[in-house]
Amino acid sequence: MASAQQFEEGTTLDRFLMDTMREYPHATGQFVNLCQSMALAGKMISARVNRAGLAGMLGAAGGQNVHGEFVQKLDLYANDVFKASLEHRGHTCMIVSEEEGGPVLVPSRYESGDYVVTLDPLDGSSNIDCNATIGSIFGIFKRKTPTGTPATREDVVRPGDDLVASGYIIFGSGTLLVLATEAGVFGFTLDPTVGEFFLSHPALKIPKGRIYSVNEGYRAQWQPGVVSYIDGLQRADKPWKARYIGSLVADVHRNILKGGVFLYPATPGSPQGKLRLLYEAFPLAFLVEKAGGAATDGRVRILDLHPEDIHDRTPLVIGDADAVARATELMSADPSF
Ligand code: AHG
Ligand code: MN
Ligand code: MN
Protein backbone atom coordinates (compact mmCIF):
# COMPACT_ATOMS: atom_id res chain seq x y z
CA MET A 1 0.00 0.00 0.00
CA ALA A 2 1.48 3.39 -0.94
CA SER A 3 2.48 5.68 1.87
CA ALA A 4 -0.07 8.33 2.65
CA GLN A 5 2.20 11.28 1.93
CA GLN A 6 1.91 10.37 -1.75
CA PHE A 7 -1.74 11.47 -1.62
CA GLU A 8 -2.82 15.07 -1.24
CA GLU A 9 -6.10 15.77 0.49
CA GLY A 10 -8.98 15.69 -1.96
CA THR A 11 -7.96 12.33 -3.41
CA THR A 12 -11.05 10.20 -3.90
CA LEU A 13 -11.31 6.80 -2.23
CA ASP A 14 -11.40 5.16 -5.66
CA ARG A 15 -8.18 6.86 -6.78
CA PHE A 16 -6.51 5.99 -3.48
CA LEU A 17 -7.49 2.33 -3.86
CA MET A 18 -6.55 2.07 -7.55
CA ASP A 19 -3.19 3.80 -7.04
CA THR A 20 -2.28 1.64 -4.05
CA MET A 21 -3.39 -1.53 -5.86
CA ARG A 22 -0.68 -0.85 -8.45
CA GLU A 23 1.87 -1.64 -5.74
CA TYR A 24 0.58 -5.21 -5.64
CA PRO A 25 1.26 -6.85 -9.05
CA HIS A 26 -0.65 -9.98 -8.02
CA ALA A 27 -3.69 -8.07 -6.81
CA THR A 28 -6.91 -9.42 -8.28
CA GLY A 29 -8.88 -6.24 -7.58
CA GLN A 30 -11.13 -8.06 -5.10
CA PHE A 31 -9.93 -6.01 -2.12
CA VAL A 32 -10.42 -2.72 -3.95
CA ASN A 33 -13.88 -3.91 -4.99
CA LEU A 34 -14.67 -4.86 -1.39
CA CYS A 35 -13.68 -1.42 -0.10
CA GLN A 36 -15.87 0.17 -2.79
CA SER A 37 -18.77 -2.00 -1.61
CA MET A 38 -18.20 -0.72 1.93
CA ALA A 39 -18.26 2.85 0.64
CA LEU A 40 -21.53 2.25 -1.22
CA ALA A 41 -23.12 0.81 1.92
CA GLY A 42 -21.83 3.80 3.88
CA LYS A 43 -23.42 6.26 1.45
CA MET A 44 -26.76 4.47 1.58
CA ILE A 45 -26.84 4.21 5.37
CA SER A 46 -25.70 7.82 5.70
CA ALA A 47 -28.59 9.00 3.54
CA ARG A 48 -31.03 6.99 5.65
CA VAL A 49 -29.53 8.08 8.99
CA ASN A 50 -29.73 11.72 7.96
CA ARG A 51 -33.45 11.47 7.36
CA ALA A 52 -34.29 8.64 9.77
CA GLY A 53 -36.98 10.70 11.45
CA LEU A 54 -38.67 11.30 8.09
CA ALA A 55 -38.21 7.82 6.71
CA GLY A 56 -39.90 5.98 9.56
CA MET A 57 -36.51 4.60 10.58
CA LEU A 58 -36.59 5.56 14.21
CA GLY A 59 -37.44 3.18 16.98
CA ALA A 60 -37.42 -0.55 17.44
CA ALA A 61 -38.15 -3.01 14.70
CA GLY A 62 -40.17 -5.09 17.15
CA GLY A 63 -37.84 -8.05 17.44
CA GLN A 64 -34.78 -9.16 19.35
CA ASN A 65 -31.49 -10.35 17.89
CA VAL A 66 -29.51 -13.44 18.84
CA HIS A 67 -28.17 -11.49 21.83
CA GLY A 68 -31.67 -10.77 23.12
CA GLU A 69 -31.22 -7.08 22.31
CA PHE A 70 -34.12 -5.09 20.92
CA VAL A 71 -33.27 -4.46 17.29
CA GLN A 72 -33.75 -0.97 15.88
CA LYS A 73 -35.15 -0.47 12.39
CA LEU A 74 -31.87 1.08 11.34
CA ASP A 75 -29.95 -2.00 12.60
CA LEU A 76 -31.90 -4.15 10.17
CA TYR A 77 -31.70 -1.66 7.33
CA ALA A 78 -27.93 -1.38 7.72
CA ASN A 79 -27.54 -5.16 7.91
CA ASP A 80 -29.55 -5.61 4.71
CA VAL A 81 -27.61 -2.85 2.91
CA PHE A 82 -24.23 -4.37 3.80
CA LYS A 83 -25.32 -7.85 2.69
CA ALA A 84 -26.71 -6.51 -0.57
CA SER A 85 -23.52 -4.47 -1.17
CA LEU A 86 -21.18 -7.37 -0.38
CA GLU A 87 -22.84 -10.49 -1.75
CA HIS A 88 -22.86 -10.11 -5.51
CA ARG A 89 -19.52 -8.56 -6.45
CA GLY A 90 -17.34 -11.66 -6.27
CA HIS A 91 -15.02 -10.53 -3.46
CA THR A 92 -16.72 -11.99 -0.37
CA CYS A 93 -17.52 -15.61 0.48
CA MET A 94 -19.05 -15.20 3.96
CA ILE A 95 -20.39 -12.52 6.29
CA VAL A 96 -20.63 -12.70 10.09
CA SER A 97 -22.94 -10.00 11.41
CA GLU A 98 -24.13 -8.97 14.86
CA GLU A 99 -27.65 -9.12 13.44
CA GLU A 100 -27.37 -12.66 12.04
CA GLY A 101 -27.56 -15.82 14.21
CA GLY A 102 -24.92 -17.64 12.15
CA PRO A 103 -22.43 -17.00 9.35
CA VAL A 104 -24.09 -15.95 6.06
CA LEU A 105 -22.65 -17.63 2.97
CA VAL A 106 -22.78 -15.67 -0.28
CA PRO A 107 -25.72 -17.15 -2.26
CA SER A 108 -24.58 -19.74 -4.82
CA ARG A 109 -26.04 -17.63 -7.66
CA TYR A 110 -23.19 -15.19 -7.07
CA GLU A 111 -19.47 -15.75 -7.50
CA SER A 112 -17.85 -16.41 -4.10
CA GLY A 113 -14.70 -14.40 -3.42
CA ASP A 114 -11.62 -14.65 -1.20
CA TYR A 115 -12.68 -12.43 1.71
CA VAL A 116 -14.72 -12.93 4.89
CA VAL A 117 -16.33 -9.84 6.43
CA THR A 118 -17.27 -9.45 10.09
CA LEU A 119 -19.80 -6.72 10.69
CA ASP A 120 -21.50 -4.59 13.31
CA PRO A 121 -23.90 -3.02 10.82
CA LEU A 122 -24.97 -0.31 13.19
CA ASP A 123 -23.07 0.40 16.39
CA GLY A 124 -24.57 2.64 19.07
CA SER A 125 -28.18 1.79 18.29
CA SER A 126 -29.35 3.24 21.59
CA ASN A 127 -28.29 6.64 20.24
CA ILE A 128 -30.27 6.54 16.99
CA ASP A 129 -33.45 8.18 18.30
CA CYS A 130 -31.56 10.94 20.13
CA ASN A 131 -29.59 11.88 17.01
CA ALA A 132 -26.21 11.11 18.58
CA THR A 133 -23.27 9.75 16.59
CA ILE A 134 -23.51 6.11 15.46
CA GLY A 135 -21.49 3.99 13.07
CA SER A 136 -20.74 0.69 11.35
CA ILE A 137 -17.69 -1.48 12.11
CA PHE A 138 -16.11 -4.11 9.83
CA GLY A 139 -13.25 -6.58 9.86
CA ILE A 140 -11.78 -8.32 6.81
CA PHE A 141 -10.16 -11.78 6.80
CA LYS A 142 -8.71 -13.63 3.79
CA ARG A 143 -10.40 -17.05 3.63
CA LYS A 144 -8.30 -20.10 4.66
CA THR A 145 -10.38 -22.74 2.85
CA PRO A 146 -9.99 -23.21 -0.93
CA THR A 147 -11.62 -20.63 -3.22
CA GLY A 148 -14.78 -21.95 -4.80
CA THR A 149 -15.64 -24.25 -1.88
CA PRO A 150 -18.24 -23.19 0.71
CA ALA A 151 -16.58 -21.07 3.42
CA THR A 152 -16.59 -22.60 6.90
CA ARG A 153 -16.23 -21.52 10.57
CA GLU A 154 -12.50 -22.09 10.12
CA ASP A 155 -12.47 -19.00 7.88
CA VAL A 156 -13.80 -16.70 10.60
CA VAL A 157 -13.41 -18.24 14.07
CA ARG A 158 -9.73 -17.32 14.27
CA PRO A 159 -7.34 -14.93 16.09
CA GLY A 160 -7.67 -11.21 15.42
CA ASP A 161 -4.08 -11.15 14.19
CA ASP A 162 -5.34 -12.87 11.03
CA LEU A 163 -7.20 -9.71 9.97
CA VAL A 164 -5.89 -8.15 6.75
CA ALA A 165 -7.90 -4.94 7.08
CA SER A 166 -10.64 -3.32 9.12
CA GLY A 167 -12.50 -0.08 9.41
CA TYR A 168 -15.54 1.85 10.43
CA ILE A 169 -17.97 4.32 8.97
CA ILE A 170 -19.09 6.99 11.43
CA PHE A 171 -22.32 8.90 10.97
CA GLY A 172 -21.93 12.12 12.94
CA SER A 173 -21.61 15.78 11.93
CA GLY A 174 -20.33 14.25 8.68
CA THR A 175 -19.88 10.75 7.33
CA LEU A 176 -16.33 9.44 7.58
CA LEU A 177 -14.99 6.09 6.38
CA VAL A 178 -11.81 5.08 8.23
CA LEU A 179 -9.87 2.21 6.66
CA ALA A 180 -6.90 0.37 8.20
CA THR A 181 -4.59 -1.84 6.16
CA GLU A 182 -1.01 -3.03 6.66
CA ALA A 183 0.07 0.39 5.34
CA GLY A 184 -1.72 2.44 7.96
CA VAL A 185 -5.00 4.17 8.77
CA PHE A 186 -6.70 6.53 6.30
CA GLY A 187 -9.87 8.61 6.74
CA PHE A 188 -12.20 9.56 3.89
CA THR A 189 -14.97 12.13 4.32
CA LEU A 190 -18.17 11.84 2.29
CA ASP A 191 -19.10 14.91 0.26
CA PRO A 192 -22.83 14.29 -0.09
CA THR A 193 -23.13 16.95 -2.80
CA VAL A 194 -21.13 14.76 -5.19
CA GLY A 195 -21.56 11.37 -3.47
CA GLU A 196 -17.82 10.74 -3.18
CA PHE A 197 -15.50 9.92 -0.29
CA PHE A 198 -12.40 12.18 -0.31
CA LEU A 199 -9.17 11.57 1.63
CA SER A 200 -9.35 13.87 4.64
CA HIS A 201 -7.20 12.08 7.24
CA PRO A 202 -4.00 10.69 5.64
CA ALA A 203 -1.97 8.43 7.97
CA LEU A 204 -3.96 8.71 11.21
CA LYS A 205 -1.77 8.25 14.32
CA ILE A 206 -3.19 8.24 17.85
CA PRO A 207 -1.58 10.90 20.12
CA LYS A 208 -1.08 10.56 23.87
CA GLY A 209 -4.15 12.02 25.52
CA ARG A 210 -5.88 12.70 28.79
CA ILE A 211 -9.45 11.57 28.02
CA TYR A 212 -11.02 8.50 29.54
CA SER A 213 -14.23 6.98 28.26
CA VAL A 214 -16.15 4.50 30.41
CA ASN A 215 -19.74 4.10 31.61
CA GLU A 216 -19.35 5.23 35.23
CA GLY A 217 -22.86 3.98 35.95
CA TYR A 218 -21.31 0.55 36.44
CA ARG A 219 -18.64 1.77 38.93
CA ALA A 220 -20.10 -0.23 41.83
CA GLN A 221 -19.63 -3.40 39.74
CA TRP A 222 -16.08 -2.75 38.57
CA GLN A 223 -13.20 -4.93 39.75
CA PRO A 224 -10.82 -3.02 42.10
CA GLY A 225 -8.17 -2.69 39.36
CA VAL A 226 -10.53 -0.59 37.23
CA VAL A 227 -11.58 1.52 40.24
CA SER A 228 -7.97 2.31 41.13
CA TYR A 229 -7.13 3.14 37.50
CA ILE A 230 -10.01 5.58 37.09
CA ASP A 231 -9.43 7.08 40.55
CA GLY A 232 -5.80 7.66 39.54
CA LEU A 233 -6.89 9.58 36.43
CA GLN A 234 -9.31 11.72 38.41
CA ARG A 235 -6.69 12.50 41.10
CA ALA A 236 -3.83 13.20 38.68
CA ASP A 237 -2.08 16.59 38.97
CA LYS A 238 -3.87 17.42 35.72
CA PRO A 239 -7.12 15.42 36.04
CA TRP A 240 -8.23 13.63 32.88
CA LYS A 241 -11.45 14.60 31.07
CA ALA A 242 -14.38 12.14 30.99
CA ARG A 243 -16.19 11.68 27.69
CA TYR A 244 -18.72 8.89 26.97
CA ILE A 245 -21.00 8.95 23.93
CA GLY A 246 -22.30 5.41 24.32
CA SER A 247 -21.40 4.52 20.73
CA LEU A 248 -18.19 2.48 20.75
CA VAL A 249 -17.24 3.67 17.26
CA ALA A 250 -17.70 7.34 18.22
CA ASP A 251 -15.82 7.02 21.52
CA VAL A 252 -12.92 5.19 19.87
CA HIS A 253 -12.81 7.60 16.91
CA ARG A 254 -12.56 10.57 19.27
CA ASN A 255 -9.73 8.90 21.14
CA ILE A 256 -7.88 8.14 17.89
CA LEU A 257 -7.94 11.86 17.11
CA LYS A 258 -7.32 13.17 20.64
CA GLY A 259 -5.69 10.30 22.52
CA GLY A 260 -6.80 8.69 25.75
CA VAL A 261 -8.50 5.42 26.57
CA PHE A 262 -11.89 3.69 26.23
CA LEU A 263 -12.82 0.92 28.63
CA TYR A 264 -15.70 -1.50 28.70
CA PRO A 265 -14.71 -3.76 31.61
CA ALA A 266 -16.23 -7.04 32.68
CA THR A 267 -18.79 -6.90 35.49
CA PRO A 268 -20.27 -9.73 37.61
CA GLY A 269 -23.38 -9.54 35.42
CA SER A 270 -21.29 -9.64 32.20
CA PRO A 271 -18.13 -11.62 33.08
CA GLN A 272 -17.00 -11.43 29.43
CA GLY A 273 -17.98 -7.78 29.11
CA LYS A 274 -20.57 -6.55 26.61
CA LEU A 275 -18.66 -5.90 23.41
CA ARG A 276 -18.28 -8.56 20.74
CA LEU A 277 -14.88 -9.83 19.77
CA LEU A 278 -15.25 -10.61 16.06
CA TYR A 279 -17.03 -7.47 14.86
CA GLU A 280 -16.36 -4.79 17.48
CA ALA A 281 -13.10 -5.45 19.40
CA PHE A 282 -11.03 -7.16 16.67
CA PRO A 283 -11.63 -4.58 13.90
CA LEU A 284 -11.06 -1.61 16.23
CA ALA A 285 -8.02 -3.23 17.86
CA PHE A 286 -6.45 -3.88 14.41
CA LEU A 287 -7.13 -0.28 13.38
CA VAL A 288 -5.92 1.33 16.62
CA GLU A 289 -2.70 -0.74 16.56
CA LYS A 290 -2.07 0.42 12.95
CA ALA A 291 -2.53 3.96 14.30
CA GLY A 292 0.15 3.31 16.93
CA GLY A 293 -2.19 2.55 19.83
CA ALA A 294 -3.04 -0.63 21.74
CA ALA A 295 -5.99 -2.80 22.79
CA THR A 296 -6.27 -5.43 25.52
CA ASP A 297 -9.00 -7.23 27.42
CA GLY A 298 -7.49 -5.94 30.64
CA ARG A 299 -4.85 -8.67 30.62
CA VAL A 300 -3.84 -9.75 27.11
CA ARG A 301 -3.68 -8.17 23.64
CA ILE A 302 -7.07 -8.31 21.93
CA LEU A 303 -5.65 -9.50 18.60
CA ASP A 304 -4.05 -12.51 20.33
CA LEU A 305 -7.45 -13.74 21.51
CA HIS A 306 -9.02 -16.75 19.80
CA PRO A 307 -12.84 -16.81 19.77
CA GLU A 308 -14.78 -20.00 20.37
CA ASP A 309 -17.97 -18.67 18.82
CA ILE A 310 -18.77 -15.95 16.30
CA HIS A 311 -20.66 -13.93 18.92
CA ASP A 312 -18.10 -14.18 21.74
CA ARG A 313 -17.78 -11.09 23.96
CA THR A 314 -14.71 -9.54 25.56
CA PRO A 315 -13.80 -6.81 28.01
CA LEU A 316 -12.07 -4.00 26.09
CA VAL A 317 -9.38 -1.43 26.93
CA ILE A 318 -8.38 0.50 23.81
CA GLY A 319 -6.57 3.78 23.08
CA ASP A 320 -3.11 5.29 23.19
CA ALA A 321 -0.43 2.78 24.13
CA ASP A 322 0.63 4.45 27.39
CA ALA A 323 -2.90 4.70 28.75
CA VAL A 324 -3.77 1.12 27.75
CA ALA A 325 -0.53 -0.18 29.29
CA ARG A 326 -1.24 1.53 32.65
CA ALA A 327 -4.87 0.34 32.76
CA THR A 328 -3.84 -3.20 31.81
CA GLU A 329 -1.09 -3.20 34.46
CA LEU A 330 -3.61 -2.37 37.22
CA MET A 331 -6.36 -4.65 35.91
CA SER A 332 -4.11 -7.68 35.40
CA ALA A 333 -2.49 -7.25 38.84
CA ASP A 334 -5.94 -7.47 40.41
CA PRO A 335 -6.37 -11.01 41.85
CA SER A 336 -10.15 -10.70 41.63
CA PHE A 337 -9.97 -10.43 37.84
P1 AHG B 1 -24.60 -1.97 19.43
O1 AHG B 1 -25.48 -0.78 19.23
O2 AHG B 1 -23.95 -2.44 18.16
O3 AHG B 1 -25.31 -3.07 20.19
O4 AHG B 1 -23.37 -1.52 20.33
C1 AHG B 1 -23.64 -0.83 21.49
C2 AHG B 1 -22.42 -0.91 22.37
C3 AHG B 1 -21.34 0.11 22.01
O5 AHG B 1 -21.64 0.87 20.88
C4 AHG B 1 -21.25 1.00 23.21
O6 AHG B 1 -19.91 1.27 23.55
C5 AHG B 1 -21.91 0.20 24.32
O7 AHG B 1 -22.86 -0.65 23.68
C6 AHG B 1 -22.61 1.06 25.31
O8 AHG B 1 -23.07 0.18 26.32
P2 AHG B 1 -23.64 0.81 27.69
O9 AHG B 1 -24.93 1.47 27.32
O10 AHG B 1 -23.81 -0.39 28.59
O11 AHG B 1 -22.61 1.77 28.21
MN1 MN C 1 -21.87 -2.36 18.51
MN1 MN D 1 -24.83 -3.06 16.40
Coordinates of C-alpha atoms and ligand atoms in Angstrom, one line a residue:
M1 CA 0.0 0.0 0.0
A2 CA 1.5 3.4 -0.9
S3 CA 2.5 5.7 1.9
A4 CA -0.1 8.3 2.7
Q5 CA 2.2 11.3 1.9
Q6 CA 1.9 10.4 -1.7
F7 CA -1.7 11.5 -1.6
E8 CA -2.8 15.1 -1.2
E9 CA -6.1 15.8 0.5
G10 CA -9.0 15.7 -2.0
T11 CA -8.0 12.3 -3.4
T12 CA -11.1 10.2 -3.9
L13 CA -11.3 6.8 -2.2
D14 CA -11.4 5.2 -5.7
R15 CA -8.2 6.9 -6.8
F16 CA -6.5 6.0 -3.5
L17 CA -7.5 2.3 -3.9
M18 CA -6.6 2.1 -7.5
D19 CA -3.2 3.8 -7.0
T20 CA -2.3 1.6 -4.1
M21 CA -3.4 -1.5 -5.9
R22 CA -0.7 -0.9 -8.4
E23 CA 1.9 -1.6 -5.7
Y24 CA 0.6 -5.2 -5.6
P25 CA 1.3 -6.9 -9.0
H26 CA -0.7 -10.0 -8.0
A27 CA -3.7 -8.1 -6.8
T28 CA -6.9 -9.4 -8.3
G29 CA -8.9 -6.2 -7.6
Q30 CA -11.1 -8.1 -5.1
F31 CA -9.9 -6.0 -2.1
V32 CA -10.4 -2.7 -4.0
N33 CA -13.9 -3.9 -5.0
L34 CA -14.7 -4.9 -1.4
C35 CA -13.7 -1.4 -0.1
Q36 CA -15.9 0.2 -2.8
S37 CA -18.8 -2.0 -1.6
M38 CA -18.2 -0.7 1.9
A39 CA -18.3 2.8 0.6
L40 CA -21.5 2.3 -1.2
A41 CA -23.1 0.8 1.9
G42 CA -21.8 3.8 3.9
K43 CA -23.4 6.3 1.4
M44 CA -26.8 4.5 1.6
I45 CA -26.8 4.2 5.4
S46 CA -25.7 7.8 5.7
A47 CA -28.6 9.0 3.5
R48 CA -31.0 7.0 5.6
V49 CA -29.5 8.1 9.0
N50 CA -29.7 11.7 8.0
R51 CA -33.4 11.5 7.4
A52 CA -34.3 8.6 9.8
G53 CA -37.0 10.7 11.4
L54 CA -38.7 11.3 8.1
A55 CA -38.2 7.8 6.7
G56 CA -39.9 6.0 9.6
M57 CA -36.5 4.6 10.6
L58 CA -36.6 5.6 14.2
G59 CA -37.4 3.2 17.0
A60 CA -37.4 -0.5 17.4
A61 CA -38.2 -3.0 14.7
G62 CA -40.2 -5.1 17.1
G63 CA -37.8 -8.1 17.4
Q64 CA -34.8 -9.2 19.3
N65 CA -31.5 -10.3 17.9
V66 CA -29.5 -13.4 18.8
H67 CA -28.2 -11.5 21.8
G68 CA -31.7 -10.8 23.1
E69 CA -31.2 -7.1 22.3
F70 CA -34.1 -5.1 20.9
V71 CA -33.3 -4.5 17.3
Q72 CA -33.7 -1.0 15.9
K73 CA -35.2 -0.5 12.4
L74 CA -31.9 1.1 11.3
D75 CA -30.0 -2.0 12.6
L76 CA -31.9 -4.2 10.2
Y77 CA -31.7 -1.7 7.3
A78 CA -27.9 -1.4 7.7
N79 CA -27.5 -5.2 7.9
D80 CA -29.5 -5.6 4.7
V81 CA -27.6 -2.9 2.9
F82 CA -24.2 -4.4 3.8
K83 CA -25.3 -7.9 2.7
A84 CA -26.7 -6.5 -0.6
S85 CA -23.5 -4.5 -1.2
L86 CA -21.2 -7.4 -0.4
E87 CA -22.8 -10.5 -1.8
H88 CA -22.9 -10.1 -5.5
R89 CA -19.5 -8.6 -6.5
G90 CA -17.3 -11.7 -6.3
H91 CA -15.0 -10.5 -3.5
T92 CA -16.7 -12.0 -0.4
C93 CA -17.5 -15.6 0.5
M94 CA -19.1 -15.2 4.0
I95 CA -20.4 -12.5 6.3
V96 CA -20.6 -12.7 10.1
S97 CA -22.9 -10.0 11.4
E98 CA -24.1 -9.0 14.9
E99 CA -27.6 -9.1 13.4
E100 CA -27.4 -12.7 12.0
G101 CA -27.6 -15.8 14.2
G102 CA -24.9 -17.6 12.2
P103 CA -22.4 -17.0 9.4
V104 CA -24.1 -15.9 6.1
L105 CA -22.6 -17.6 3.0
V106 CA -22.8 -15.7 -0.3
P107 CA -25.7 -17.2 -2.3
S108 CA -24.6 -19.7 -4.8
R109 CA -26.0 -17.6 -7.7
Y110 CA -23.2 -15.2 -7.1
E111 CA -19.5 -15.8 -7.5
S112 CA -17.9 -16.4 -4.1
G113 CA -14.7 -14.4 -3.4
D114 CA -11.6 -14.6 -1.2
Y115 CA -12.7 -12.4 1.7
V116 CA -14.7 -12.9 4.9
V117 CA -16.3 -9.8 6.4
T118 CA -17.3 -9.5 10.1
L119 CA -19.8 -6.7 10.7
D120 CA -21.5 -4.6 13.3
P121 CA -23.9 -3.0 10.8
L122 CA -25.0 -0.3 13.2
D123 CA -23.1 0.4 16.4
G124 CA -24.6 2.6 19.1
S125 CA -28.2 1.8 18.3
S126 CA -29.3 3.2 21.6
N127 CA -28.3 6.6 20.2
I128 CA -30.3 6.5 17.0
D129 CA -33.4 8.2 18.3
C130 CA -31.6 10.9 20.1
N131 CA -29.6 11.9 17.0
A132 CA -26.2 11.1 18.6
T133 CA -23.3 9.7 16.6
I134 CA -23.5 6.1 15.5
G135 CA -21.5 4.0 13.1
S136 CA -20.7 0.7 11.3
I137 CA -17.7 -1.5 12.1
F138 CA -16.1 -4.1 9.8
G139 CA -13.2 -6.6 9.9
I140 CA -11.8 -8.3 6.8
F141 CA -10.2 -11.8 6.8
K142 CA -8.7 -13.6 3.8
R143 CA -10.4 -17.1 3.6
K144 CA -8.3 -20.1 4.7
T145 CA -10.4 -22.7 2.8
P146 CA -10.0 -23.2 -0.9
T147 CA -11.6 -20.6 -3.2
G148 CA -14.8 -21.9 -4.8
T149 CA -15.6 -24.3 -1.9
P150 CA -18.2 -23.2 0.7
A151 CA -16.6 -21.1 3.4
T152 CA -16.6 -22.6 6.9
R153 CA -16.2 -21.5 10.6
E154 CA -12.5 -22.1 10.1
D155 CA -12.5 -19.0 7.9
V156 CA -13.8 -16.7 10.6
V157 CA -13.4 -18.2 14.1
R158 CA -9.7 -17.3 14.3
P159 CA -7.3 -14.9 16.1
G160 CA -7.7 -11.2 15.4
D161 CA -4.1 -11.1 14.2
D162 CA -5.3 -12.9 11.0
L163 CA -7.2 -9.7 10.0
V164 CA -5.9 -8.1 6.7
A165 CA -7.9 -4.9 7.1
S166 CA -10.6 -3.3 9.1
G167 CA -12.5 -0.1 9.4
Y168 CA -15.5 1.8 10.4
I169 CA -18.0 4.3 9.0
I170 CA -19.1 7.0 11.4
F171 CA -22.3 8.9 11.0
G172 CA -21.9 12.1 12.9
S173 CA -21.6 15.8 11.9
G174 CA -20.3 14.3 8.7
T175 CA -19.9 10.7 7.3
L176 CA -16.3 9.4 7.6
L177 CA -15.0 6.1 6.4
V178 CA -11.8 5.1 8.2
L179 CA -9.9 2.2 6.7
A180 CA -6.9 0.4 8.2
T181 CA -4.6 -1.8 6.2
E182 CA -1.0 -3.0 6.7
A183 CA 0.1 0.4 5.3
G184 CA -1.7 2.4 8.0
V185 CA -5.0 4.2 8.8
F186 CA -6.7 6.5 6.3
G187 CA -9.9 8.6 6.7
F188 CA -12.2 9.6 3.9
T189 CA -15.0 12.1 4.3
L190 CA -18.2 11.8 2.3
D191 CA -19.1 14.9 0.3
P192 CA -22.8 14.3 -0.1
T193 CA -23.1 16.9 -2.8
V194 CA -21.1 14.8 -5.2
G195 CA -21.6 11.4 -3.5
E196 CA -17.8 10.7 -3.2
F197 CA -15.5 9.9 -0.3
F198 CA -12.4 12.2 -0.3
L199 CA -9.2 11.6 1.6
S200 CA -9.4 13.9 4.6
H201 CA -7.2 12.1 7.2
P202 CA -4.0 10.7 5.6
A203 CA -2.0 8.4 8.0
L204 CA -4.0 8.7 11.2
K205 CA -1.8 8.2 14.3
I206 CA -3.2 8.2 17.8
P207 CA -1.6 10.9 20.1
K208 CA -1.1 10.6 23.9
G209 CA -4.2 12.0 25.5
R210 CA -5.9 12.7 28.8
I211 CA -9.4 11.6 28.0
Y212 CA -11.0 8.5 29.5
S213 CA -14.2 7.0 28.3
V214 CA -16.2 4.5 30.4
N215 CA -19.7 4.1 31.6
E216 CA -19.4 5.2 35.2
G217 CA -22.9 4.0 36.0
Y218 CA -21.3 0.6 36.4
R219 CA -18.6 1.8 38.9
A220 CA -20.1 -0.2 41.8
Q221 CA -19.6 -3.4 39.7
W222 CA -16.1 -2.8 38.6
Q223 CA -13.2 -4.9 39.7
P224 CA -10.8 -3.0 42.1
G225 CA -8.2 -2.7 39.4
V226 CA -10.5 -0.6 37.2
V227 CA -11.6 1.5 40.2
S228 CA -8.0 2.3 41.1
Y229 CA -7.1 3.1 37.5
I230 CA -10.0 5.6 37.1
D231 CA -9.4 7.1 40.5
G232 CA -5.8 7.7 39.5
L233 CA -6.9 9.6 36.4
Q234 CA -9.3 11.7 38.4
R235 CA -6.7 12.5 41.1
A236 CA -3.8 13.2 38.7
D237 CA -2.1 16.6 39.0
K238 CA -3.9 17.4 35.7
P239 CA -7.1 15.4 36.0
W240 CA -8.2 13.6 32.9
K241 CA -11.5 14.6 31.1
A242 CA -14.4 12.1 31.0
R243 CA -16.2 11.7 27.7
Y244 CA -18.7 8.9 27.0
I245 CA -21.0 8.9 23.9
G246 CA -22.3 5.4 24.3
S247 CA -21.4 4.5 20.7
L248 CA -18.2 2.5 20.7
V249 CA -17.2 3.7 17.3
A250 CA -17.7 7.3 18.2
D251 CA -15.8 7.0 21.5
V252 CA -12.9 5.2 19.9
H253 CA -12.8 7.6 16.9
R254 CA -12.6 10.6 19.3
N255 CA -9.7 8.9 21.1
I256 CA -7.9 8.1 17.9
L257 CA -7.9 11.9 17.1
K258 CA -7.3 13.2 20.6
G259 CA -5.7 10.3 22.5
G260 CA -6.8 8.7 25.8
V261 CA -8.5 5.4 26.6
F262 CA -11.9 3.7 26.2
L263 CA -12.8 0.9 28.6
Y264 CA -15.7 -1.5 28.7
P265 CA -14.7 -3.8 31.6
A266 CA -16.2 -7.0 32.7
T267 CA -18.8 -6.9 35.5
P268 CA -20.3 -9.7 37.6
G269 CA -23.4 -9.5 35.4
S270 CA -21.3 -9.6 32.2
P271 CA -18.1 -11.6 33.1
Q272 CA -17.0 -11.4 29.4
G273 CA -18.0 -7.8 29.1
K274 CA -20.6 -6.5 26.6
L275 CA -18.7 -5.9 23.4
R276 CA -18.3 -8.6 20.7
L277 CA -14.9 -9.8 19.8
L278 CA -15.2 -10.6 16.1
Y279 CA -17.0 -7.5 14.9
E280 CA -16.4 -4.8 17.5
A281 CA -13.1 -5.5 19.4
F282 CA -11.0 -7.2 16.7
P283 CA -11.6 -4.6 13.9
L284 CA -11.1 -1.6 16.2
A285 CA -8.0 -3.2 17.9
F286 CA -6.4 -3.9 14.4
L287 CA -7.1 -0.3 13.4
V288 CA -5.9 1.3 16.6
E289 CA -2.7 -0.7 16.6
K290 CA -2.1 0.4 12.9
A291 CA -2.5 4.0 14.3
G292 CA 0.2 3.3 16.9
G293 CA -2.2 2.5 19.8
A294 CA -3.0 -0.6 21.7
A295 CA -6.0 -2.8 22.8
T296 CA -6.3 -5.4 25.5
D297 CA -9.0 -7.2 27.4
G298 CA -7.5 -5.9 30.6
R299 CA -4.9 -8.7 30.6
V300 CA -3.8 -9.8 27.1
R301 CA -3.7 -8.2 23.6
I302 CA -7.1 -8.3 21.9
L303 CA -5.6 -9.5 18.6
D304 CA -4.0 -12.5 20.3
L305 CA -7.4 -13.7 21.5
H306 CA -9.0 -16.8 19.8
P307 CA -12.8 -16.8 19.8
E308 CA -14.8 -20.0 20.4
D309 CA -18.0 -18.7 18.8
I310 CA -18.8 -16.0 16.3
H311 CA -20.7 -13.9 18.9
D312 CA -18.1 -14.2 21.7
R313 CA -17.8 -11.1 24.0
T314 CA -14.7 -9.5 25.6
P315 CA -13.8 -6.8 28.0
L316 CA -12.1 -4.0 26.1
V317 CA -9.4 -1.4 26.9
I318 CA -8.4 0.5 23.8
G319 CA -6.6 3.8 23.1
D320 CA -3.1 5.3 23.2
A321 CA -0.4 2.8 24.1
D322 CA 0.6 4.4 27.4
A323 CA -2.9 4.7 28.7
V324 CA -3.8 1.1 27.8
A325 CA -0.5 -0.2 29.3
R326 CA -1.2 1.5 32.7
A327 CA -4.9 0.3 32.8
T328 CA -3.8 -3.2 31.8
E329 CA -1.1 -3.2 34.5
L330 CA -3.6 -2.4 37.2
M331 CA -6.4 -4.6 35.9
S332 CA -4.1 -7.7 35.4
A333 CA -2.5 -7.3 38.8
D334 CA -5.9 -7.5 40.4
P335 CA -6.4 -11.0 41.9
S336 CA -10.2 -10.7 41.6
F337 CA -10.0 -10.4 37.8
Ligands
AHG1 P1 -24.6 -2.0 19.4 O1 -25.5 -0.8 19.2 O2 -24.0 -2.4 18.2 O3 -25.3 -3.1 20.2 O4 -23.4 -1.5 20.3 C1 -23.6 -0.8 21.5 C2 -22.4 -0.9 22.4 C3 -21.3 0.1 22.0 O5 -21.6 0.9 20.9 C4 -21.3 1.0 23.2 O6 -19.9 1.3 23.5 C5 -21.9 0.2 24.3 O7 -22.9 -0.6 23.7 C6 -22.6 1.1 25.3 O8 -23.1 0.2 26.3 P2 -23.6 0.8 27.7 O9 -24.9 1.5 27.3 O10 -23.8 -0.4 28.6 O11 -22.6 1.8 28.2
MN2 MN -21.9 -2.4 18.5
MN3 MN -24.8 -3.1 16.4

